[in-house]
PDB file of C-alpha atoms in Angstrom:
ATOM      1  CA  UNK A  38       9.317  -3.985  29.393  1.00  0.00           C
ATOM      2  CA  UNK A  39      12.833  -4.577  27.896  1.00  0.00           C
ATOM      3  CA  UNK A  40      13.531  -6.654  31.445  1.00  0.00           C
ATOM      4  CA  UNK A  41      10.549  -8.292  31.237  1.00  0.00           C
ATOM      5  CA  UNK A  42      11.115 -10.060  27.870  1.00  0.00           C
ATOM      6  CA  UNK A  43      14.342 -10.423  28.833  1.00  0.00           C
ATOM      7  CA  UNK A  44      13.403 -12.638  31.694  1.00  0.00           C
ATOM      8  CA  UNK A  45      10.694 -14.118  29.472  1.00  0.00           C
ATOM      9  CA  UNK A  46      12.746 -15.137  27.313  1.00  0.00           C
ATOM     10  CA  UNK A  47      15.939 -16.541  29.744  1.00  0.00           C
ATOM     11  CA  UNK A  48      13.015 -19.289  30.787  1.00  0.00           C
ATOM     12  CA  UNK A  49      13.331 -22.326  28.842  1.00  0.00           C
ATOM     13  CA  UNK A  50       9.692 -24.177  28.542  1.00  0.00           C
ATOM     14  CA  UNK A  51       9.140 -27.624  29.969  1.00  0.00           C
ATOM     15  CA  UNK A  52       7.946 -30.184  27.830  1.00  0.00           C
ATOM     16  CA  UNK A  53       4.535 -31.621  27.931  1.00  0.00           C
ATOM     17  CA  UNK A  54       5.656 -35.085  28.796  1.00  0.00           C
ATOM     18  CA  UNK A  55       7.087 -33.754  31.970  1.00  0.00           C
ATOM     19  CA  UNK A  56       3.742 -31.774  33.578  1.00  0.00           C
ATOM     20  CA  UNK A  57       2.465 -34.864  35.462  1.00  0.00           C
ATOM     21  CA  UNK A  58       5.951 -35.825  37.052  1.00  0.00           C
ATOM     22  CA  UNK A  59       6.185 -31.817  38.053  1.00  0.00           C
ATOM     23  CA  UNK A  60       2.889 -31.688  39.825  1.00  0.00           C
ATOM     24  CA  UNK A  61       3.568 -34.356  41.364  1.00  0.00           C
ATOM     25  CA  UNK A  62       6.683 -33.916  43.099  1.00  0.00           C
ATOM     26  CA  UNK A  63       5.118 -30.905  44.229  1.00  0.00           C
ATOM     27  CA  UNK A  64       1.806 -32.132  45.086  1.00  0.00           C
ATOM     28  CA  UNK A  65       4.408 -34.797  47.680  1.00  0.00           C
ATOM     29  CA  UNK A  66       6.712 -31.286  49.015  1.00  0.00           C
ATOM     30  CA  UNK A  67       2.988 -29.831  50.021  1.00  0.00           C
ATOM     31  CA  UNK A  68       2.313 -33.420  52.033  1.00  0.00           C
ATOM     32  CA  UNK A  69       6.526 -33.977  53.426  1.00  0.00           C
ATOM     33  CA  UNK A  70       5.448 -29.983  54.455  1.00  0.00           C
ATOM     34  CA  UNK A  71       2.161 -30.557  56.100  1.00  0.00           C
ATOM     35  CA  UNK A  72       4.297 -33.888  58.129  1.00  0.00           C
ATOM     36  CA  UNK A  73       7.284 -31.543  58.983  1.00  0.00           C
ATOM     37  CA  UNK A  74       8.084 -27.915  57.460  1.00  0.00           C
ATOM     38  CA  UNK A  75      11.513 -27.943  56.466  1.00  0.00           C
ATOM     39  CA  UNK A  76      10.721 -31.091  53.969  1.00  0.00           C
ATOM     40  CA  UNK A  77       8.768 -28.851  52.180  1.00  0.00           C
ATOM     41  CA  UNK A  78      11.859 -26.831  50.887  1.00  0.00           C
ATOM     42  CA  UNK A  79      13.476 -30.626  49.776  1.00  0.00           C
ATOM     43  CA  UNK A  80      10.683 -31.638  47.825  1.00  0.00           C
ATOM     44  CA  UNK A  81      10.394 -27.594  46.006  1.00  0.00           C
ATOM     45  CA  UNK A  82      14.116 -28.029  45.262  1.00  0.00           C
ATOM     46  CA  UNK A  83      13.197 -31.398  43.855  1.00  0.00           C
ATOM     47  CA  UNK A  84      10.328 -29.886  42.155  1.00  0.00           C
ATOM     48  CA  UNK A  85      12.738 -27.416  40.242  1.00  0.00           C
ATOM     49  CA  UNK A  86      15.240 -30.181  39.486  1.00  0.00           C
ATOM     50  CA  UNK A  87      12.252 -32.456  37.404  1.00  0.00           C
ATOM     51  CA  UNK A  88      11.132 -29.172  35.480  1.00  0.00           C
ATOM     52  CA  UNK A  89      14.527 -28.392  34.958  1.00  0.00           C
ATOM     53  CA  UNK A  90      14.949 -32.210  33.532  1.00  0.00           C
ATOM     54  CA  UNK A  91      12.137 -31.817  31.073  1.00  0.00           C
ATOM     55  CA  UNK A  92      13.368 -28.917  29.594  1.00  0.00           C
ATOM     56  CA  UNK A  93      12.702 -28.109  25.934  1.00  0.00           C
ATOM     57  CA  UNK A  94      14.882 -25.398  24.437  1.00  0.00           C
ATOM     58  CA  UNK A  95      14.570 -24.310  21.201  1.00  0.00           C
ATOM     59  CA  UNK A  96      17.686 -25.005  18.935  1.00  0.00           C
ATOM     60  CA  UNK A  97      19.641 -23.648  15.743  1.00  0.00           C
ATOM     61  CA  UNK A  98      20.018 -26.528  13.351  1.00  0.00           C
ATOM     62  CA  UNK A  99      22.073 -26.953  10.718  1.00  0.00           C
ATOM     63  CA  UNK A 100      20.339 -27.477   7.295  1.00  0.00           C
ATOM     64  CA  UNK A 101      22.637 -29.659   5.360  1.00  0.00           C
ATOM     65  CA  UNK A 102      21.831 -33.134   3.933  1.00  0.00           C
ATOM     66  CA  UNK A 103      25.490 -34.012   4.208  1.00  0.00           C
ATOM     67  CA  UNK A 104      25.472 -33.484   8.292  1.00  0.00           C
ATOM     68  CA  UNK A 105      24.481 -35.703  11.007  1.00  0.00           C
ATOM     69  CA  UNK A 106      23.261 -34.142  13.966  1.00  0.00           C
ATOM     70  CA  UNK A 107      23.577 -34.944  17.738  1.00  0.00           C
ATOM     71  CA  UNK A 108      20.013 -36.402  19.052  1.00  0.00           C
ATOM     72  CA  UNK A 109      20.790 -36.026  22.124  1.00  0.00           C
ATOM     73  CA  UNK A 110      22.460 -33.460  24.871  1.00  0.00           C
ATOM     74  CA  UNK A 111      25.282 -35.501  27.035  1.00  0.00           C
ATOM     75  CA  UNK A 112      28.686 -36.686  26.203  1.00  0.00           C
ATOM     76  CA  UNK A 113      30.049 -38.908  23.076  1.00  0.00           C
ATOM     77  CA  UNK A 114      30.991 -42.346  24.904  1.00  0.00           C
ATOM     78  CA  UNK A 115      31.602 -44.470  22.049  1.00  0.00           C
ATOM     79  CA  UNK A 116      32.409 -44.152  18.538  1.00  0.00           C
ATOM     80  CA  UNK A 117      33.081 -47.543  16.923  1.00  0.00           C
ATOM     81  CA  UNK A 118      32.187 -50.104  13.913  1.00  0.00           C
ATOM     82  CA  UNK A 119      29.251 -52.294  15.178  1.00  0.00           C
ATOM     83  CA  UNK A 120      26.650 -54.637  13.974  1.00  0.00           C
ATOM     84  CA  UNK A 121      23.094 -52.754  14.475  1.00  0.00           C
ATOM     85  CA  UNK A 122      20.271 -54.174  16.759  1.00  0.00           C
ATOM     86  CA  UNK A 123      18.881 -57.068  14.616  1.00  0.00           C
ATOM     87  CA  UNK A 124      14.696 -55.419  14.945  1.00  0.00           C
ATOM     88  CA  UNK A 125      15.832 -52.508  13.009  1.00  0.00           C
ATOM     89  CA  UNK A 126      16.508 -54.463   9.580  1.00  0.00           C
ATOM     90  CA  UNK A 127      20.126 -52.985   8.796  1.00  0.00           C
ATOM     91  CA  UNK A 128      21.705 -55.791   8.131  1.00  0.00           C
ATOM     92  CA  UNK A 129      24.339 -57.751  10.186  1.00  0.00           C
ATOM     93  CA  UNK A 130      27.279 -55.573   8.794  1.00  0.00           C
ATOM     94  CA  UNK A 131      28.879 -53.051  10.976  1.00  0.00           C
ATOM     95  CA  UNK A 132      27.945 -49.243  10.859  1.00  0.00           C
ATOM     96  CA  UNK A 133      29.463 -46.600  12.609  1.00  0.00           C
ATOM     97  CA  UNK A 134      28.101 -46.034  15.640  1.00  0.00           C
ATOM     98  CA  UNK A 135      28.069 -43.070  18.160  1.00  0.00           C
ATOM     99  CA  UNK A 136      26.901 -42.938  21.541  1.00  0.00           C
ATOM    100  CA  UNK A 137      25.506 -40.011  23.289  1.00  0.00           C
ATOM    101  CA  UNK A 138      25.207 -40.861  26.911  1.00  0.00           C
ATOM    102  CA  UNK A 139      22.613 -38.590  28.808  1.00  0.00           C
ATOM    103  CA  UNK A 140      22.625 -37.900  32.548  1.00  0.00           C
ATOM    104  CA  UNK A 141      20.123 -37.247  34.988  1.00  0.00           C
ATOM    105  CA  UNK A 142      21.083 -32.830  34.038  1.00  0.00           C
ATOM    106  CA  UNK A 143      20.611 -33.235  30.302  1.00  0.00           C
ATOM    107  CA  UNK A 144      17.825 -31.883  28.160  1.00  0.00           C
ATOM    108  CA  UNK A 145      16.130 -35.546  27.087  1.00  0.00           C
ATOM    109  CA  UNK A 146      14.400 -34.401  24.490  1.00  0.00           C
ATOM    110  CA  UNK A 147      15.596 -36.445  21.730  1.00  0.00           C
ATOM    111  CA  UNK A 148      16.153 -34.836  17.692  1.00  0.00           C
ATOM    112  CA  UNK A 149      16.115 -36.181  14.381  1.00  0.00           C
ATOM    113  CA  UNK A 150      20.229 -36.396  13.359  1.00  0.00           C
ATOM    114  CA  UNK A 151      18.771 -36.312   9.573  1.00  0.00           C
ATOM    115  CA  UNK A 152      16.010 -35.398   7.014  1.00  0.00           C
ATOM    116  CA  UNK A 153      13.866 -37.874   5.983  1.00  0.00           C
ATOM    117  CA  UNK A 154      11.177 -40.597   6.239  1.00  0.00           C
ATOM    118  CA  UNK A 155      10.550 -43.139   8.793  1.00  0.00           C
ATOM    119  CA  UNK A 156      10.553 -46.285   7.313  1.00  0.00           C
ATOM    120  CA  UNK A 157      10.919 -48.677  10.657  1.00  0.00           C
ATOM    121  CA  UNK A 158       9.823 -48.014  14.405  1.00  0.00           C
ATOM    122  CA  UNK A 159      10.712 -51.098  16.560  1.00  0.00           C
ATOM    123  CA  UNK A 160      10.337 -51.202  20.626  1.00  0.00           C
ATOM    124  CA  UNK A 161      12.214 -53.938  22.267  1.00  0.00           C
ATOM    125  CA  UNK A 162      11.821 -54.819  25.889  1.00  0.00           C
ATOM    126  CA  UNK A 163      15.057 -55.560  28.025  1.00  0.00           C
ATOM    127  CA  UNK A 164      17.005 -55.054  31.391  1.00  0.00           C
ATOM    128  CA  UNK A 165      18.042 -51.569  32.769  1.00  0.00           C
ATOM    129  CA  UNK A 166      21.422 -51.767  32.779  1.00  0.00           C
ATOM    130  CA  UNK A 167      23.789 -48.763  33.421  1.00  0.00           C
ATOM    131  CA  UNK A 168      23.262 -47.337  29.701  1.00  0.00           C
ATOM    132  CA  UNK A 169      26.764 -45.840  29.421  1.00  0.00           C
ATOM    133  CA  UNK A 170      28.185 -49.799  29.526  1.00  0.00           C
ATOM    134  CA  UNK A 171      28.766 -51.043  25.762  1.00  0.00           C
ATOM    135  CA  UNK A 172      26.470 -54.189  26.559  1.00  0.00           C
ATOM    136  CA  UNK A 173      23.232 -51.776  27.420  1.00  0.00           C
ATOM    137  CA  UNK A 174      23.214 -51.252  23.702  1.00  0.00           C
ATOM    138  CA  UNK A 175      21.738 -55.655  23.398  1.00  0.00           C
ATOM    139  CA  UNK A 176      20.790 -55.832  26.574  1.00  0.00           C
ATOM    140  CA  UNK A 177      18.742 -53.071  27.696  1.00  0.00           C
ATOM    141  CA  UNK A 178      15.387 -51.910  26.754  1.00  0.00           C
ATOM    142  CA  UNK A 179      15.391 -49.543  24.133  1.00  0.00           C
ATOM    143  CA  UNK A 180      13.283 -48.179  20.891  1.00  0.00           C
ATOM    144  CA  UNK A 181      14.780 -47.800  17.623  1.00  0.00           C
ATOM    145  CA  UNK A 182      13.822 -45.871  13.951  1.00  0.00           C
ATOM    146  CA  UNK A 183      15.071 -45.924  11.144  1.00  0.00           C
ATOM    147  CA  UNK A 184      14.998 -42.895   8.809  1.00  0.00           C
ATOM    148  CA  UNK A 185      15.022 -43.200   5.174  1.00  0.00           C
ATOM    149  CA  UNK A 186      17.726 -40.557   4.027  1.00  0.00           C
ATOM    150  CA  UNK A 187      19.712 -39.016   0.654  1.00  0.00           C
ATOM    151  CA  UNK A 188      22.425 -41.397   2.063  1.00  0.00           C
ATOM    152  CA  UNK A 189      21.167 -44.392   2.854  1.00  0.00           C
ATOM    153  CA  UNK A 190      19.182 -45.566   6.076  1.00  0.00           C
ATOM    154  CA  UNK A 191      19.990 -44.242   9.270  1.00  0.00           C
ATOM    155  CA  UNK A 192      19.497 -45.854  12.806  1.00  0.00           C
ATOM    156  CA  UNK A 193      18.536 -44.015  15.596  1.00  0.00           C
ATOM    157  CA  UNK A 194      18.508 -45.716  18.835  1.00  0.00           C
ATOM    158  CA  UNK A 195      16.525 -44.708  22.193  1.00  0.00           C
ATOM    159  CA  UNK A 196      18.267 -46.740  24.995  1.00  0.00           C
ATOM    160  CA  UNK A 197      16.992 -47.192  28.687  1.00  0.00           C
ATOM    161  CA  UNK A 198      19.227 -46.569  31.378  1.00  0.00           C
ATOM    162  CA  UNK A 199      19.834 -47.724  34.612  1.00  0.00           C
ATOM    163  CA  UNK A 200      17.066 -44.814  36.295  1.00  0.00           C
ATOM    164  CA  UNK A 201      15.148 -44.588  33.437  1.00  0.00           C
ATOM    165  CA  UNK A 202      11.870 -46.288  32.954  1.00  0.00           C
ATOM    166  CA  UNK A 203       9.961 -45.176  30.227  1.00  0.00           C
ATOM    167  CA  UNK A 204      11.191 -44.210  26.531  1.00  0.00           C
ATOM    168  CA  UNK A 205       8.591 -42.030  24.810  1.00  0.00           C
ATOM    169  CA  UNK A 206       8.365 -41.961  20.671  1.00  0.00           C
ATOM    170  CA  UNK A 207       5.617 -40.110  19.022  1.00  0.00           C
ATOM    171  CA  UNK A 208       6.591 -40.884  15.417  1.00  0.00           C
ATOM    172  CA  UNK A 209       5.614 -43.260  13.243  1.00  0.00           C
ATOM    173  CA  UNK A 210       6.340 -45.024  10.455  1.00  0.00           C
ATOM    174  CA  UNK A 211       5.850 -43.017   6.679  1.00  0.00           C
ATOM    175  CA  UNK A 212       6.056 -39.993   8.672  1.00  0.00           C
ATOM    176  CA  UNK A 213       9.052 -37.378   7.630  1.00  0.00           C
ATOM    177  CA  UNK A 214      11.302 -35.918  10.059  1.00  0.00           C
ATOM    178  CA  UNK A 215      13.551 -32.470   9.620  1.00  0.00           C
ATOM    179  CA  UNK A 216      16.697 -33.265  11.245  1.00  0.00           C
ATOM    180  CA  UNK A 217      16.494 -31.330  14.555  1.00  0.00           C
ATOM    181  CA  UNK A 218      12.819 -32.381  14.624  1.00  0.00           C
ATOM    182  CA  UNK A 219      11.441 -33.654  18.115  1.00  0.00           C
ATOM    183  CA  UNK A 220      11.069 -36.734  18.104  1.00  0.00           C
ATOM    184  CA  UNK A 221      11.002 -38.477  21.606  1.00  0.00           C
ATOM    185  CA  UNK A 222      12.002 -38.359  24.808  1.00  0.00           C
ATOM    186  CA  UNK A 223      13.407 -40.703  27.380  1.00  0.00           C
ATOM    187  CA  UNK A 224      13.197 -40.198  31.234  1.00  0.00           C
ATOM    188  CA  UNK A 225      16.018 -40.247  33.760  1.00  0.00           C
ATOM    189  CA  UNK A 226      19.063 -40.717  32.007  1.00  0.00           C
ATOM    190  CA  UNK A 227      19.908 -42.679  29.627  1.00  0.00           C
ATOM    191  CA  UNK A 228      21.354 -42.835  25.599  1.00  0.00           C
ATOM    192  CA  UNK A 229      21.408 -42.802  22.286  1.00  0.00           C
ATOM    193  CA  UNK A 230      22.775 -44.558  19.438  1.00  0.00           C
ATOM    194  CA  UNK A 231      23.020 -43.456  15.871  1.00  0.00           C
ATOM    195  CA  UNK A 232      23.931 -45.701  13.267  1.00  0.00           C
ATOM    196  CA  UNK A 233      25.543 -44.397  10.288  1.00  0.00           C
ATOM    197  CA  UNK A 234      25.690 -45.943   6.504  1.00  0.00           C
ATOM    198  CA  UNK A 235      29.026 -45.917   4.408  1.00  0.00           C
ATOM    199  CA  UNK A 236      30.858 -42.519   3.707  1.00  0.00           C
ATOM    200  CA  UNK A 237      29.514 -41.254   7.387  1.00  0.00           C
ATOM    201  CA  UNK A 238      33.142 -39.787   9.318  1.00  0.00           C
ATOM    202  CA  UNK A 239      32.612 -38.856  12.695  1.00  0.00           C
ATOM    203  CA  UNK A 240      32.903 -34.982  13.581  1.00  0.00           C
ATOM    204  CA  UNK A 241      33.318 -35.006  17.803  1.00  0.00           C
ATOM    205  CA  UNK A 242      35.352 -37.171  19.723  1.00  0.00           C
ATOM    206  CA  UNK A 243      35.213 -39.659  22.608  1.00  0.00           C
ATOM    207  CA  UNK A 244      34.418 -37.095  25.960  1.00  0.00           C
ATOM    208  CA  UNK A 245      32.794 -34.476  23.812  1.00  0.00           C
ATOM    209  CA  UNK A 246      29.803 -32.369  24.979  1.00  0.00           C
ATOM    210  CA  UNK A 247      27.005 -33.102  22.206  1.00  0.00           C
ATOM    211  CA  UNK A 248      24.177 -30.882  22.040  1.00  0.00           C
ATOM    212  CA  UNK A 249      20.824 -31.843  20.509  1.00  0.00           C
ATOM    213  CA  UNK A 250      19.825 -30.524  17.083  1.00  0.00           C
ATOM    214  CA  UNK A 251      22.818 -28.413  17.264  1.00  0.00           C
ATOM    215  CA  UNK A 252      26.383 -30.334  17.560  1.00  0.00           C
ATOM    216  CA  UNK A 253      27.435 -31.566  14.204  1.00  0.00           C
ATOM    217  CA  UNK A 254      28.337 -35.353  15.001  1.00  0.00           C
ATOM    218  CA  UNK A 255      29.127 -37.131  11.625  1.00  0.00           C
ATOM    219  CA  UNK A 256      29.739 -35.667   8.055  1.00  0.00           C
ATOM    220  CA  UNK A 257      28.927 -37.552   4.835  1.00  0.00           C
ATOM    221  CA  UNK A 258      30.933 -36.706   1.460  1.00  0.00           C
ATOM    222  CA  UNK A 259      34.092 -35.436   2.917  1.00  0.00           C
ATOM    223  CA  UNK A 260      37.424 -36.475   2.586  1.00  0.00           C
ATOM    224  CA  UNK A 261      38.697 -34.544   5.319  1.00  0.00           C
ATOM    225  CA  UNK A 262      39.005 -38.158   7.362  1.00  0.00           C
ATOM    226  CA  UNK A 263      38.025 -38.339  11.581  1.00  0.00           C
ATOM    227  CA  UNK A 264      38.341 -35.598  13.585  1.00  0.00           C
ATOM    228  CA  UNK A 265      41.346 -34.743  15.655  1.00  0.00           C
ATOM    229  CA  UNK A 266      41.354 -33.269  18.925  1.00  0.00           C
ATOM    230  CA  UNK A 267      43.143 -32.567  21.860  1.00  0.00           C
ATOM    231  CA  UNK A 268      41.983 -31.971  25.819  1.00  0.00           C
ATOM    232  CA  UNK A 269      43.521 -28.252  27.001  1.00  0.00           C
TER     233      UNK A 269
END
């Protein structure tokens, strides 16, 4: 028995949004099969591979008000001052933004950074650009919210990539959000945005791994100043 939960427990749950795409990459591996055996084991690898994509682990989140967390698994690819998108009603001053590029191996579920309320939910259409290039962030279609927080509003943008086709958000505006809290999910690679208000310093550097609802990305209320780091 102590195996068997053991195993249980090792298997990470695929997300709802990700049942059709799984049946039917293996409803296609029974038909390559049926035309010629051995494409039956390509497609069941690729079968694995899109459950594996639409993973859902549970995460440990931090429960501090003064914390921004990742909302995304992938790597930090830009942390800079820059105007937010103009549909999300921040203003035309620069925030801090950071980037969380996602490939086609991270979890895409996408997390709340903060607590608070939804006050804005704005889809944009667009091109589909390679996301990790700093122009996908104007260019590209994306979805952005914008949560209502103890510092200020936040930005939190869902950005297409150059794969992806379809960004999925199932809040809404008025609703509250726990940071860590699902939120969305975008499919085949792709990124994320958050923009920060005033007093936000960032807490990961350029090339860092960033895991959803766990990695601490930004810090308000510190002095401490940016984060140093070094490759070993």
């Amino acid at each position: 028995m102590d195996l068997f939960d053991s195993i249980r427990k090792s298997i990470v749950p695929v997300h709802k949004e990700g049942y059709p795409f799984v049946a039917a990459f293996f409803v296609a591996s029974l038909i390559l099969g049926w035309i010629f055996e051995p494409l039956f084991w390509i497609g069941f690898v690729l079968t694995l591979w899109c459950a594996y994509f639409f993973r859902d682990p549970e995460r440990v989140t931090p429960q501090d008000d003064d914390l921004v967390i990742s909302p995304a698994d992938g790597r930090v690819s830009a942390i800079q001052m820059v105007a937010p998108p103009e549909e999300l009603g921040l203003g035309s001053d620069p925030m801090l933004r950071i980037s969380i590029f996602m490939n086609v191996f991270n979890c895409h579920v996408n997390r709340a950074p903060v607590r608070g309320r939804v006050i804005n939910v704005a889809y944009r259409e667009g091109s589909f650009l390679n996301a990790e290039l700093d122009k996908a962030s104007q260019e590209n279609e994306r979805n952005g919210i914008v949560i209502e927080s103890t510092h200020g509003e936040i930005g939190v943008v869902q950005i297409a990539g150059l794969v992806a086709r379809r960004i999925v958000c199932w809040t809404h505006t008025n609703e509250p959000l726990d940071a860590g809290e699902r939120f969305g999910l975008i499919r085949f690679g792709s990124r994320l945005d958050v923009f920060l208000p005033a007093g936000a310093e960032p807490r990961v550097s350029l090339g860092q791994t960033a895991i959803a609802g766990e990695t601490v990305i930004a810090e308000f209320g510190s002095s401490k100043g940016p984060v140093v780091s070094r490759r070993s």
